Amino acid sequence: MSNIPSDLLYASSHEWVRQEEDGTVTVGISDHAQTALGDLVYVEVPEAGREVEAAEACAVVESVKAASDVYAPIAGEVVEANAQLADQPELVNQDPYGAGWLFRLRPSGGVDGLLSAEAYAATLAD
Amino acid sequence: MTDTDNLARTPLYALHLELGARMVPFAGYAMPVQYPAGILKEHLHCRAQAGLFDVSHMGQVRLAGAEAAAALETLVPVDIVDLPLGQQRYALFTDERGGILDDLMVVREPDGLFLVVNAACKAQDLAHLRTQLGARCDVDELADRALLALQGPAAGAVLERLAPAVVGMVFMTARRVDVAGIPCLVTRSGYTGEDGFEISVPAAQAEALARALLAAPEVAPIGLGARDSLRLEAGLCLYGHDIDTTTTPVEAALLWAMQKVRRSGGARAGGFPGADVILRQLAEGVARKRVGLVGEGKQPVREGAELSTADGRPVGRVTSGGFGPSAGRPVMLGYVETACAEPGTALVASVRGKAVAVTVCRTPFVPQRYYRG
């Protein structure tokens, strides 16, 4: 079974959200998502300063086989993207909740509508 | 994961599940797209050692009768009549406009021809063969046979252990041999650019053969995902993507498949569907050509991406593309205006609205390692 840390929030589109002490949130894709995608060969992350709406496609993860959109789990401004992924896209596979993070957002609102780990796990069980 | 329930299954279906494959619908069959190792590792394993592919979804057809070769020549721009016994050749079914209906492999056997056609085209190909050739030869679908491919630099050593009779076989030849005690038709060919074999085996013994091959320490199962990335790096066309009824063999840069004897001035020139179009294109040239392209950065460029010159003039489109795990960079096949088809030509691909630098280059993208003796 895939790893779903209980201290994170999730979107049903398989992104995770960690609320940081400085008020920003870090976003990545879940272990389930990286397993389903397979080995990544390219990751496109949003530029700092970009304003994104909730559910807006703002990053792309590409496996050998296909390119898949990653959606902003909540609205906000991109404050930083993970520059390491340009050379090491495999970090998303190896450490999806750590070194494989995608970008940080300064939320323009709350985190309403996101799922708890338990609720996200239930969506995978369907 | 259960949307494959209504699909046809190959004789290796249960083995795929046992090996942990992720099954997907492909050409009406439930097929393994990858095993637990994943596409990247499977691809690299096949280039480093040997991979086993289930390609039983493909159509196997026998044309029997003294006139089979002459009859088949009426459907393909290829020299079949002079194909020596035990030799294999790549061929194309063309239509009246010179487009490509399917690509196929042909083996000359003592009593006729053995064909392998694409899974997605096999019903149409069989109907075409029966309608056009039925009066001159028997057309039999070999539905009771499976097809396994063993590909990679270790394929020769592995198969020689199970079938000493394959020793000495070279690229594009065929032999009827026992493999692990099972009677098979083996060809030394494949779809990866590597040395290797395709093995036609009675369906009832396919799983036993697959298990015997997988028992070799060099061999790992490889899914359709890596099959696609391997063939793309080898610069080999995928029917329905790089070639179809809208592309002619000349545009598709498949002239090497058209022997001189079928071209203007040859002893059996023309006489295949679309010959007027194809022979005229051979004489006068074509407006667009299939080429290979490499990405200058890391970003994959995929099927459908538009290609243009640096100053923004559209000149073509990518028909297959992705990251080449062995090439270490994005690789593509596509069609461009003939003026832009020279290797070294710098072009721009449009990916999600962004310009990605690509360069026309020769194929294959990785060295071919066919065994020629």
Short mmCIF file of C-alpha atoms in Angstrom, two decimals:
data_model
loop_
_atom_site.label_atom_id
_atom_site.label_comp_id
_atom_site.label_asym_id
_atom_site.label_seq_id
_atom_site.Cartn_x
_atom_site.Cartn_y
_atom_site.Cartn_z
CA MET A 1 0.00 0.00 0.00
CA SER A 2 1.14 3.54 -0.61
CA ASN A 3 2.47 5.77 2.13
CA ILE A 4 0.06 8.56 3.21
CA PRO A 5 1.61 10.63 6.04
CA SER A 6 -1.03 11.68 8.57
CA ASP A 7 0.41 15.17 9.14
CA LEU A 8 -0.33 16.33 5.57
CA LEU A 9 -3.46 17.43 3.73
CA TYR A 10 -4.37 16.09 0.30
CA ALA A 11 -6.28 16.96 -2.85
CA SER A 12 -8.35 14.29 -4.55
CA SER A 13 -6.15 14.93 -7.62
CA HIS A 14 -3.26 13.38 -5.62
CA GLU A 15 -1.31 16.44 -4.50
CA TRP A 16 -0.21 16.78 -0.87
CA VAL A 17 0.00 20.02 1.13
CA ARG A 18 2.18 20.74 4.15
CA GLN A 19 1.44 23.88 6.14
CA GLU A 20 4.75 25.54 7.05
CA GLU A 21 5.42 27.77 10.08
CA ASP A 22 5.94 30.86 7.88
CA GLY A 23 2.38 30.64 6.56
CA THR A 24 3.33 29.17 3.19
CA VAL A 25 2.39 25.67 2.06
CA THR A 26 4.61 23.13 0.34
CA VAL A 27 3.05 21.04 -2.43
CA GLY A 28 4.04 17.72 -3.94
CA ILE A 29 2.43 14.61 -5.37
CA SER A 30 1.47 11.63 -3.27
CA ASP A 31 3.30 8.33 -3.09
CA HIS A 32 0.28 6.77 -4.78
CA ALA A 33 0.58 9.27 -7.64
CA GLN A 34 4.29 8.78 -8.19
CA THR A 35 3.83 5.00 -8.18
CA ALA A 36 1.03 5.22 -10.71
CA LEU A 37 3.05 7.54 -12.97
CA GLY A 38 6.21 5.47 -12.85
CA ASP A 39 9.74 6.73 -13.27
CA LEU A 40 9.75 10.46 -13.99
CA VAL A 41 12.10 11.82 -16.63
CA TYR A 42 11.08 15.49 -16.58
CA VAL A 43 9.32 17.84 -14.19
CA GLU A 44 8.07 21.30 -15.13
CA VAL A 45 7.45 23.55 -12.12
CA PRO A 46 5.74 26.97 -12.02
CA GLU A 47 7.76 30.18 -11.84
CA ALA A 48 7.94 32.12 -8.60
CA GLY A 49 5.47 34.98 -8.58
CA ARG A 50 2.78 33.17 -10.55
CA GLU A 51 -0.73 33.44 -9.10
CA VAL A 52 -2.64 30.18 -9.31
CA GLU A 53 -6.27 29.31 -8.70
CA ALA A 54 -7.30 26.18 -6.86
CA ALA A 55 -7.43 23.24 -9.29
CA GLU A 56 -5.41 25.16 -11.89
CA ALA A 57 -2.87 23.06 -13.77
CA CYS A 58 0.47 24.56 -12.79
CA ALA A 59 3.12 21.84 -13.01
CA VAL A 60 3.74 18.86 -15.26
CA VAL A 61 5.31 15.55 -14.34
CA GLU A 62 6.48 13.41 -17.24
CA SER A 63 7.22 9.70 -17.21
CA VAL A 64 8.74 7.82 -20.13
CA LYS A 65 5.22 7.18 -21.32
CA ALA A 66 3.20 10.32 -20.69
CA ALA A 67 2.94 13.87 -19.40
CA SER A 68 0.52 14.52 -16.50
CA ASP A 69 -0.69 17.80 -15.05
CA VAL A 70 -0.28 18.68 -11.41
CA TYR A 71 -2.98 20.96 -10.03
CA ALA A 72 -2.67 23.71 -7.44
CA PRO A 73 -4.48 22.23 -4.42
CA ILE A 74 -5.39 25.72 -3.19
CA ALA A 75 -5.20 29.27 -4.57
CA GLY A 76 -2.13 31.37 -3.92
CA GLU A 77 1.11 32.83 -5.18
CA VAL A 78 4.04 30.58 -6.05
CA VAL A 79 6.96 31.66 -3.85
CA GLU A 80 9.47 28.97 -4.76
CA ALA A 81 9.81 25.91 -6.96
CA ASN A 82 12.09 22.94 -6.41
CA ALA A 83 15.04 23.74 -8.68
CA GLN A 84 16.69 20.37 -8.00
CA LEU A 85 14.03 18.60 -10.06
CA ALA A 86 15.43 20.06 -13.29
CA ASP A 87 18.37 17.67 -13.03
CA GLN A 88 16.90 15.05 -10.72
CA PRO A 89 13.26 14.39 -11.59
CA GLU A 90 13.68 10.97 -9.96
CA LEU A 91 13.57 12.67 -6.54
CA VAL A 92 9.78 12.71 -6.92
CA ASN A 93 9.81 8.92 -7.14
CA GLN A 94 12.42 8.39 -4.45
CA ASP A 95 11.16 10.83 -1.84
CA PRO A 96 7.73 12.18 -2.81
CA TYR A 97 7.06 13.82 0.57
CA GLY A 98 10.59 15.16 1.08
CA ALA A 99 13.23 16.07 -1.51
CA GLY A 100 10.68 15.50 -4.27
CA TRP A 101 8.47 18.46 -3.31
CA LEU A 102 7.34 20.55 -6.30
CA PHE A 103 6.59 24.13 -5.20
CA ARG A 104 5.62 26.40 -2.30
CA LEU A 105 2.57 28.64 -2.30
CA ARG A 106 1.56 31.65 -0.22
CA PRO A 107 -2.15 30.87 0.13
CA SER A 108 -4.60 33.61 -0.80
CA GLY A 109 -7.27 31.90 1.32
CA GLY A 110 -7.61 28.90 3.55
CA VAL A 111 -7.07 25.22 3.05
CA ASP A 112 -10.77 24.42 2.93
CA GLY A 113 -11.73 21.53 0.76
CA LEU A 114 -8.53 19.57 1.25
CA LEU A 115 -8.68 16.03 2.55
CA SER A 116 -7.20 14.50 5.68
CA ALA A 117 -4.88 11.54 5.23
CA GLU A 118 -7.73 9.25 6.23
CA ALA A 119 -10.15 10.82 3.76
CA TYR A 120 -7.55 10.70 0.97
CA ALA A 121 -6.83 7.04 1.71
CA ALA A 122 -10.56 6.36 1.39
CA THR A 123 -10.58 7.85 -2.12
CA LEU A 124 -7.83 5.40 -3.13
CA ALA A 125 -9.78 2.47 -1.76
CA ASP A 126 -12.73 3.14 -4.09
CA MET B 1 -7.85 -1.57 -13.00
CA THR B 2 -10.83 -3.72 -13.94
CA ASP B 3 -11.52 -2.02 -17.27
CA THR B 4 -9.65 -4.83 -19.00
CA ASP B 5 -12.33 -7.43 -18.17
CA ASN B 6 -14.01 -7.39 -21.58
CA LEU B 7 -10.79 -7.60 -23.54
CA ALA B 8 -9.20 -10.52 -25.33
CA ARG B 9 -6.38 -12.22 -23.46
CA THR B 10 -3.17 -13.70 -24.76
CA PRO B 11 -2.08 -17.18 -23.58
CA LEU B 12 0.29 -15.41 -21.14
CA TYR B 13 -2.42 -13.40 -19.36
CA ALA B 14 -2.18 -15.35 -16.10
CA LEU B 15 1.60 -15.20 -16.17
CA HIS B 16 1.50 -11.41 -16.58
CA LEU B 17 -0.69 -11.12 -13.48
CA GLU B 18 1.60 -13.48 -11.57
CA LEU B 19 4.57 -11.29 -12.53
CA GLY B 20 2.77 -8.22 -11.17
CA ALA B 21 2.08 -6.54 -14.51
CA ARG B 22 -0.09 -3.47 -14.83
CA MET B 23 -2.57 -4.49 -17.52
CA VAL B 24 -4.01 -1.97 -19.98
CA PRO B 25 -6.29 -2.19 -23.02
CA PHE B 26 -4.33 -2.28 -26.27
CA ALA B 27 -5.79 -3.14 -29.69
CA GLY B 28 -8.63 -5.04 -28.02
CA TYR B 29 -6.34 -7.05 -25.73
CA ALA B 30 -5.46 -6.79 -22.07
CA MET B 31 -1.70 -6.29 -22.28
CA PRO B 32 1.07 -5.61 -19.76
CA VAL B 33 2.19 -1.98 -20.04
CA GLN B 34 4.82 -2.54 -17.36
CA TYR B 35 5.93 -4.89 -14.62
CA PRO B 36 6.95 -3.83 -11.09
CA ALA B 37 10.46 -2.80 -12.25
CA GLY B 38 8.90 0.02 -14.30
CA ILE B 39 9.35 1.25 -17.86
CA LEU B 40 12.71 2.95 -17.34
CA LYS B 41 14.41 -0.06 -15.75
CA GLU B 42 12.78 -2.46 -18.21
CA HIS B 43 14.06 -0.39 -21.12
CA LEU B 44 17.60 -0.26 -19.75
CA HIS B 45 17.55 -3.96 -18.86
CA CYS B 46 16.65 -4.90 -22.42
CA ARG B 47 19.55 -2.84 -23.78
CA ALA B 48 21.95 -4.28 -21.17
CA GLN B 49 20.88 -7.94 -21.05
CA ALA B 50 17.68 -9.43 -22.45
CA GLY B 51 13.97 -8.79 -22.27
CA LEU B 52 10.98 -11.03 -22.91
CA PHE B 53 7.95 -9.46 -24.59
CA ASP B 54 4.50 -10.96 -25.12
CA VAL B 55 3.48 -9.87 -28.61
CA SER B 56 0.82 -12.55 -29.01
CA HIS B 57 -1.74 -9.85 -29.81
CA MET B 58 -0.12 -9.44 -33.21
CA GLY B 59 -1.61 -11.29 -36.15
CA GLN B 60 0.12 -14.40 -37.50
CA VAL B 61 -0.96 -15.43 -40.96
CA ARG B 62 0.05 -18.21 -43.34
CA LEU B 63 -0.25 -17.83 -47.11
CA ALA B 64 -0.05 -21.30 -48.60
CA GLY B 65 0.25 -22.35 -52.20
CA ALA B 66 2.65 -22.11 -55.12
CA GLU B 67 1.42 -18.65 -56.08
CA ALA B 68 1.55 -17.13 -52.60
CA ALA B 69 4.63 -14.98 -53.20
CA ALA B 70 3.49 -13.66 -56.57
CA ALA B 71 0.05 -13.00 -55.11
CA LEU B 72 1.38 -11.07 -52.11
CA GLU B 73 3.46 -8.88 -54.44
CA THR B 74 0.19 -7.44 -55.78
CA LEU B 75 -0.41 -5.86 -52.35
CA VAL B 76 3.10 -4.70 -51.32
CA PRO B 77 5.82 -2.65 -53.09
CA VAL B 78 8.32 -5.25 -51.94
CA ASP B 79 10.27 -8.09 -53.59
CA ILE B 80 8.63 -11.24 -52.25
CA VAL B 81 9.08 -13.54 -55.26
CA ASP B 82 12.87 -13.50 -54.90
CA LEU B 83 12.86 -13.70 -51.10
CA PRO B 84 15.06 -16.72 -50.40
CA LEU B 85 13.85 -19.65 -48.35
CA GLY B 86 14.38 -19.00 -44.65
CA GLN B 87 14.73 -15.25 -45.09
CA GLN B 88 12.55 -12.57 -43.53
CA ARG B 89 11.69 -9.18 -45.02
CA TYR B 90 9.88 -6.02 -43.90
CA ALA B 91 6.89 -5.08 -46.07
CA LEU B 92 4.02 -2.61 -46.34
CA PHE B 93 0.45 -2.99 -47.51
CA THR B 94 -0.35 0.08 -49.62
CA ASP B 95 -3.68 1.49 -50.76
CA GLU B 96 -4.77 2.99 -54.08
CA ARG B 97 -3.59 6.45 -53.04
CA GLY B 98 -0.17 5.17 -52.04
CA GLY B 99 -0.94 5.34 -48.32
CA ILE B 100 0.15 2.63 -45.91
CA LEU B 101 -2.55 0.19 -44.70
CA ASP B 102 -0.18 -1.67 -42.36
CA ASP B 103 3.41 -2.76 -42.04
CA LEU B 104 4.32 -6.41 -41.66
CA MET B 105 7.07 -9.03 -41.61
CA VAL B 106 7.21 -11.79 -44.21
CA VAL B 107 9.09 -15.10 -43.95
CA ARG B 108 9.61 -17.42 -46.91
CA GLU B 109 8.91 -21.02 -45.97
CA PRO B 110 9.01 -24.17 -48.13
CA ASP B 111 5.24 -24.30 -48.43
CA GLY B 112 4.35 -20.62 -48.50
CA LEU B 113 4.75 -17.40 -46.53
CA PHE B 114 4.48 -16.61 -42.82
CA LEU B 115 3.31 -13.07 -42.04
CA VAL B 116 3.18 -11.07 -38.82
CA VAL B 117 0.88 -8.04 -38.90
CA ASN B 118 -0.09 -5.39 -36.37
CA ALA B 119 -2.73 -6.28 -33.79
CA ALA B 120 -4.87 -3.24 -34.47
CA CYS B 121 -4.90 -3.97 -38.21
CA LYS B 122 -5.17 -7.73 -38.25
CA ALA B 123 -8.91 -8.06 -38.93
CA GLN B 124 -8.65 -5.56 -41.77
CA ASP B 125 -5.46 -7.18 -43.10
CA LEU B 126 -7.03 -10.64 -43.11
CA ALA B 127 -10.09 -9.35 -44.96
CA HIS B 128 -7.80 -7.59 -47.46
CA LEU B 129 -5.71 -10.74 -48.00
CA ARG B 130 -8.75 -12.98 -48.39
CA THR B 131 -10.52 -10.61 -50.78
CA GLN B 132 -7.51 -9.84 -52.93
CA LEU B 133 -5.56 -13.10 -52.79
CA GLY B 134 -8.12 -15.75 -51.83
CA ALA B 135 -8.39 -17.06 -55.37
CA ARG B 136 -4.63 -17.58 -55.69
CA CYS B 137 -3.56 -18.95 -52.30
CA ASP B 138 -4.90 -20.08 -48.94
CA VAL B 139 -5.06 -17.36 -46.29
CA ASP B 140 -5.03 -18.83 -42.79
CA GLU B 141 -4.98 -16.89 -39.56
CA LEU B 142 -2.79 -18.79 -37.08
CA ALA B 143 -5.00 -17.90 -34.14
CA ASP B 144 -3.74 -20.89 -32.14
CA ARG B 145 -0.22 -19.51 -31.93
CA ALA B 146 1.37 -17.07 -29.50
CA LEU B 147 4.32 -14.81 -30.29
CA LEU B 148 7.14 -14.04 -27.86
CA ALA B 149 10.03 -11.68 -28.48
CA LEU B 150 13.39 -12.14 -26.80
CA GLN B 151 15.48 -9.03 -27.33
CA GLY B 152 18.80 -7.70 -26.11
CA PRO B 153 22.54 -8.35 -26.29
CA ALA B 154 22.20 -11.56 -24.22
CA ALA B 155 19.29 -12.91 -26.29
CA GLY B 156 21.56 -15.01 -28.49
CA ALA B 157 23.33 -16.69 -25.58
CA VAL B 158 20.04 -17.35 -23.79
CA LEU B 159 18.27 -18.88 -26.77
CA GLU B 160 21.29 -20.96 -27.79
CA ARG B 161 21.13 -22.67 -24.40
CA LEU B 162 17.49 -23.64 -24.95
CA ALA B 163 17.72 -24.20 -28.70
CA PRO B 164 21.20 -25.09 -29.96
CA ALA B 165 19.77 -25.15 -33.50
CA VAL B 166 19.60 -21.33 -33.57
CA VAL B 167 23.41 -21.06 -33.53
CA GLY B 168 24.52 -19.34 -36.72
CA MET B 169 21.20 -17.65 -37.46
CA VAL B 170 21.71 -14.08 -38.62
CA PHE B 171 19.47 -11.00 -38.63
CA MET B 172 16.28 -11.42 -40.69
CA THR B 173 16.45 -15.18 -41.07
CA ALA B 174 13.99 -17.83 -39.87
CA ARG B 175 14.25 -21.43 -38.71
CA ARG B 176 11.85 -24.05 -37.42
CA VAL B 177 13.51 -25.27 -34.24
CA ASP B 178 12.61 -26.80 -30.89
CA VAL B 179 13.01 -24.32 -28.04
CA ALA B 180 13.03 -25.98 -24.62
CA GLY B 181 11.58 -28.99 -26.42
CA ILE B 182 8.69 -27.00 -27.94
CA PRO B 183 8.37 -26.78 -31.73
CA CYS B 184 8.67 -23.12 -32.74
CA LEU B 185 9.21 -20.86 -35.73
CA VAL B 186 12.06 -18.55 -34.74
CA THR B 187 13.14 -15.41 -36.59
CA ARG B 188 16.20 -13.37 -35.68
CA SER B 189 14.56 -9.96 -35.70
CA GLY B 190 12.62 -7.63 -33.47
CA TYR B 191 11.46 -4.14 -32.67
CA THR B 192 14.10 -2.79 -30.30
CA GLY B 193 17.22 -2.20 -32.40
CA GLU B 194 18.93 -4.97 -30.42
CA ASP B 195 19.90 -8.46 -31.47
CA GLY B 196 17.07 -10.82 -30.67
CA PHE B 197 14.39 -13.22 -31.76
CA GLU B 198 10.68 -13.46 -32.31
CA ILE B 199 9.34 -16.90 -31.50
CA SER B 200 6.03 -18.20 -32.83
CA VAL B 201 4.85 -20.97 -30.52
CA PRO B 202 1.67 -23.07 -30.17
CA ALA B 203 -0.60 -21.19 -27.76
CA ALA B 204 -0.92 -24.19 -25.45
CA GLN B 205 2.87 -24.20 -24.89
CA ALA B 206 3.44 -20.46 -24.79
CA GLU B 207 3.48 -20.19 -21.02
CA ALA B 208 5.92 -23.09 -20.65
CA LEU B 209 8.21 -21.41 -23.19
CA ALA B 210 7.91 -18.02 -21.46
CA ARG B 211 8.77 -19.60 -18.10
CA ALA B 212 11.78 -21.38 -19.62
CA LEU B 213 13.05 -18.09 -21.05
CA LEU B 214 12.36 -16.12 -17.85
CA ALA B 215 14.30 -18.74 -15.89
CA ALA B 216 17.48 -17.50 -17.59
CA PRO B 217 19.20 -15.04 -15.24
CA GLU B 218 19.68 -12.50 -18.04
CA VAL B 219 15.98 -12.30 -18.92
CA ALA B 220 13.37 -9.94 -17.44
CA PRO B 221 9.78 -9.42 -18.62
CA ILE B 222 9.26 -6.16 -20.55
CA GLY B 223 5.92 -4.40 -21.06
CA LEU B 224 4.46 -2.36 -23.88
CA GLY B 225 5.70 0.89 -22.35
CA ALA B 226 9.35 -0.02 -22.76
CA ARG B 227 8.59 -1.71 -26.07
CA ASP B 228 7.52 1.70 -27.34
CA SER B 229 10.54 3.60 -25.98
CA LEU B 230 12.90 0.91 -27.31
CA ARG B 231 11.45 0.98 -30.83
CA LEU B 232 11.41 4.78 -30.84
CA GLU B 233 15.12 4.96 -29.97
CA ALA B 234 15.72 2.40 -32.73
CA GLY B 235 13.99 4.80 -35.15
CA LEU B 236 11.35 2.20 -36.05
CA CYS B 237 7.89 3.33 -37.15
CA LEU B 238 4.77 2.63 -35.11
CA TYR B 239 1.76 2.02 -37.36
CA GLY B 240 -1.09 4.44 -36.68
CA HIS B 241 1.35 7.06 -35.47
CA ASP B 242 4.41 7.40 -37.72
CA ILE B 243 2.80 5.75 -40.73
CA ASP B 244 -0.83 5.38 -41.81
CA THR B 245 -3.05 5.79 -44.86
CA THR B 246 -2.12 9.49 -45.08
CA THR B 247 1.60 8.75 -45.48
CA THR B 248 3.27 7.02 -48.41
CA PRO B 249 6.39 4.83 -48.16
CA VAL B 250 8.34 7.61 -49.89
CA GLU B 251 7.22 10.28 -47.43
CA ALA B 252 7.84 7.84 -44.58
CA ALA B 253 11.47 7.38 -45.68
CA LEU B 254 10.88 3.62 -46.07
CA LEU B 255 12.45 3.44 -49.53
CA TRP B 256 14.89 0.82 -48.24
CA ALA B 257 11.86 -1.50 -48.01
CA MET B 258 11.16 -1.12 -51.76
CA GLN B 259 13.62 -3.24 -53.69
CA LYS B 260 14.75 -2.06 -57.15
CA VAL B 261 12.86 -4.87 -58.88
CA ARG B 262 9.55 -3.22 -57.88
CA ARG B 263 10.61 0.32 -58.87
CA SER B 264 10.46 1.94 -62.31
CA GLY B 265 12.81 0.07 -64.62
CA GLY B 266 12.74 -3.06 -62.46
CA ALA B 267 11.69 -6.48 -63.80
CA ARG B 268 8.46 -6.39 -61.75
CA ALA B 269 8.01 -2.62 -61.47
CA GLY B 270 4.69 -1.43 -60.06
CA GLY B 271 1.77 -3.81 -59.82
CA PHE B 272 0.91 -2.88 -56.23
CA PRO B 273 -1.85 -0.56 -54.98
CA GLY B 274 -0.91 3.11 -55.37
CA ALA B 275 2.06 2.30 -57.63
CA ASP B 276 1.35 5.34 -59.82
CA VAL B 277 1.57 7.69 -56.82
CA ILE B 278 4.53 5.98 -55.18
CA LEU B 279 6.63 5.60 -58.34
CA ARG B 280 5.92 9.21 -59.32
CA GLN B 281 7.00 10.36 -55.86
CA LEU B 282 10.16 8.29 -56.22
CA ALA B 283 10.96 10.06 -59.49
CA GLU B 284 9.88 13.58 -58.57
CA GLY B 285 10.41 13.74 -54.83
CA VAL B 286 7.97 14.55 -52.03
CA ALA B 287 6.96 17.73 -50.21
CA ARG B 288 7.45 16.25 -46.76
CA LYS B 289 9.50 13.50 -45.21
CA ARG B 290 9.71 11.53 -42.02
CA VAL B 291 12.79 12.43 -39.98
CA GLY B 292 14.29 11.83 -36.58
CA LEU B 293 14.69 14.73 -34.17
CA VAL B 294 16.43 15.15 -30.83
CA GLY B 295 15.58 17.65 -28.12
CA GLU B 296 18.32 20.06 -27.15
CA GLY B 297 17.15 20.19 -23.52
CA LYS B 298 15.60 17.58 -21.26
CA GLN B 299 11.96 18.32 -21.95
CA PRO B 300 10.21 15.48 -23.80
CA VAL B 301 8.36 16.43 -26.97
CA ARG B 302 5.46 14.10 -27.67
CA GLU B 303 3.17 13.05 -30.49
CA GLY B 304 1.19 15.92 -31.95
CA ALA B 305 3.65 18.71 -31.16
CA GLU B 306 3.90 21.23 -34.00
CA LEU B 307 7.30 21.86 -35.56
CA SER B 308 8.29 25.22 -36.98
CA THR B 309 11.35 27.12 -38.13
CA ALA B 310 13.12 29.50 -35.75
CA ASP B 311 11.16 32.39 -37.29
CA GLY B 312 7.85 30.68 -36.59
CA ARG B 313 6.87 29.16 -39.93
CA PRO B 314 5.06 25.80 -39.38
CA VAL B 315 6.88 22.99 -41.19
CA GLY B 316 5.55 19.78 -39.68
CA ARG B 317 4.49 17.71 -36.72
CA VAL B 318 5.87 15.13 -34.30
CA THR B 319 4.30 11.67 -34.74
CA SER B 320 6.12 9.83 -31.90
CA GLY B 321 8.18 11.33 -29.16
CA GLY B 322 9.41 10.88 -25.66
CA PHE B 323 12.46 10.72 -23.47
CA GLY B 324 14.93 8.13 -24.71
CA PRO B 325 16.26 6.36 -21.62
CA SER B 326 19.37 5.05 -23.42
CA ALA B 327 19.79 8.08 -25.67
CA GLY B 328 19.63 10.17 -22.48
CA ARG B 329 17.64 12.88 -24.21
CA PRO B 330 14.29 13.52 -25.86
CA VAL B 331 13.91 11.70 -29.18
CA MET B 332 11.20 12.06 -31.80
CA LEU B 333 9.98 10.95 -35.18
CA GLY B 334 7.97 13.38 -37.25
CA TYR B 335 7.20 14.78 -40.67
CA VAL B 336 8.73 18.03 -41.93
CA GLU B 337 8.88 19.90 -45.22
CA THR B 338 11.58 18.31 -47.37
CA ALA B 339 13.60 21.54 -47.26
CA CYS B 340 13.89 21.10 -43.47
CA ALA B 341 14.69 17.38 -43.52
CA GLU B 342 18.49 17.64 -43.64
CA PRO B 343 20.19 16.33 -40.50
CA GLY B 344 21.41 19.26 -38.43
CA THR B 345 18.45 21.50 -39.26
CA ALA B 346 17.43 23.44 -36.13
CA LEU B 347 13.68 23.59 -35.54
CA VAL B 348 11.31 24.55 -32.75
CA ALA B 349 8.69 22.27 -31.22
CA SER B 350 5.68 23.73 -29.47
CA VAL B 351 5.04 22.05 -26.11
CA ARG B 352 2.17 23.44 -24.03
CA GLY B 353 2.63 26.77 -25.79
CA LYS B 354 6.34 26.93 -25.13
CA ALA B 355 9.11 26.73 -27.71
CA VAL B 356 11.47 23.77 -27.31
CA ALA B 357 14.64 23.59 -29.42
CA VAL B 358 14.97 20.40 -31.47
CA THR B 359 17.36 19.31 -34.21
CA VAL B 360 16.77 17.00 -37.18
CA CYS B 361 19.07 14.00 -36.93
CA ARG B 362 19.71 10.61 -38.45
CA THR B 363 18.08 7.53 -36.94
CA PRO B 364 18.50 5.26 -35.08
CA PHE B 365 19.11 7.33 -31.94
CA VAL B 366 21.13 4.50 -30.42
CA PRO B 367 23.42 2.12 -32.35
CA GLN B 368 21.72 -0.90 -33.90
CA ARG B 369 23.17 -4.16 -32.68
CA TYR B 370 21.65 -6.67 -35.06
CA TYR B 371 23.56 -9.94 -35.38
CA ARG B 372 24.84 -10.25 -38.94
CA GLY B 373 27.30 -13.08 -38.35
#
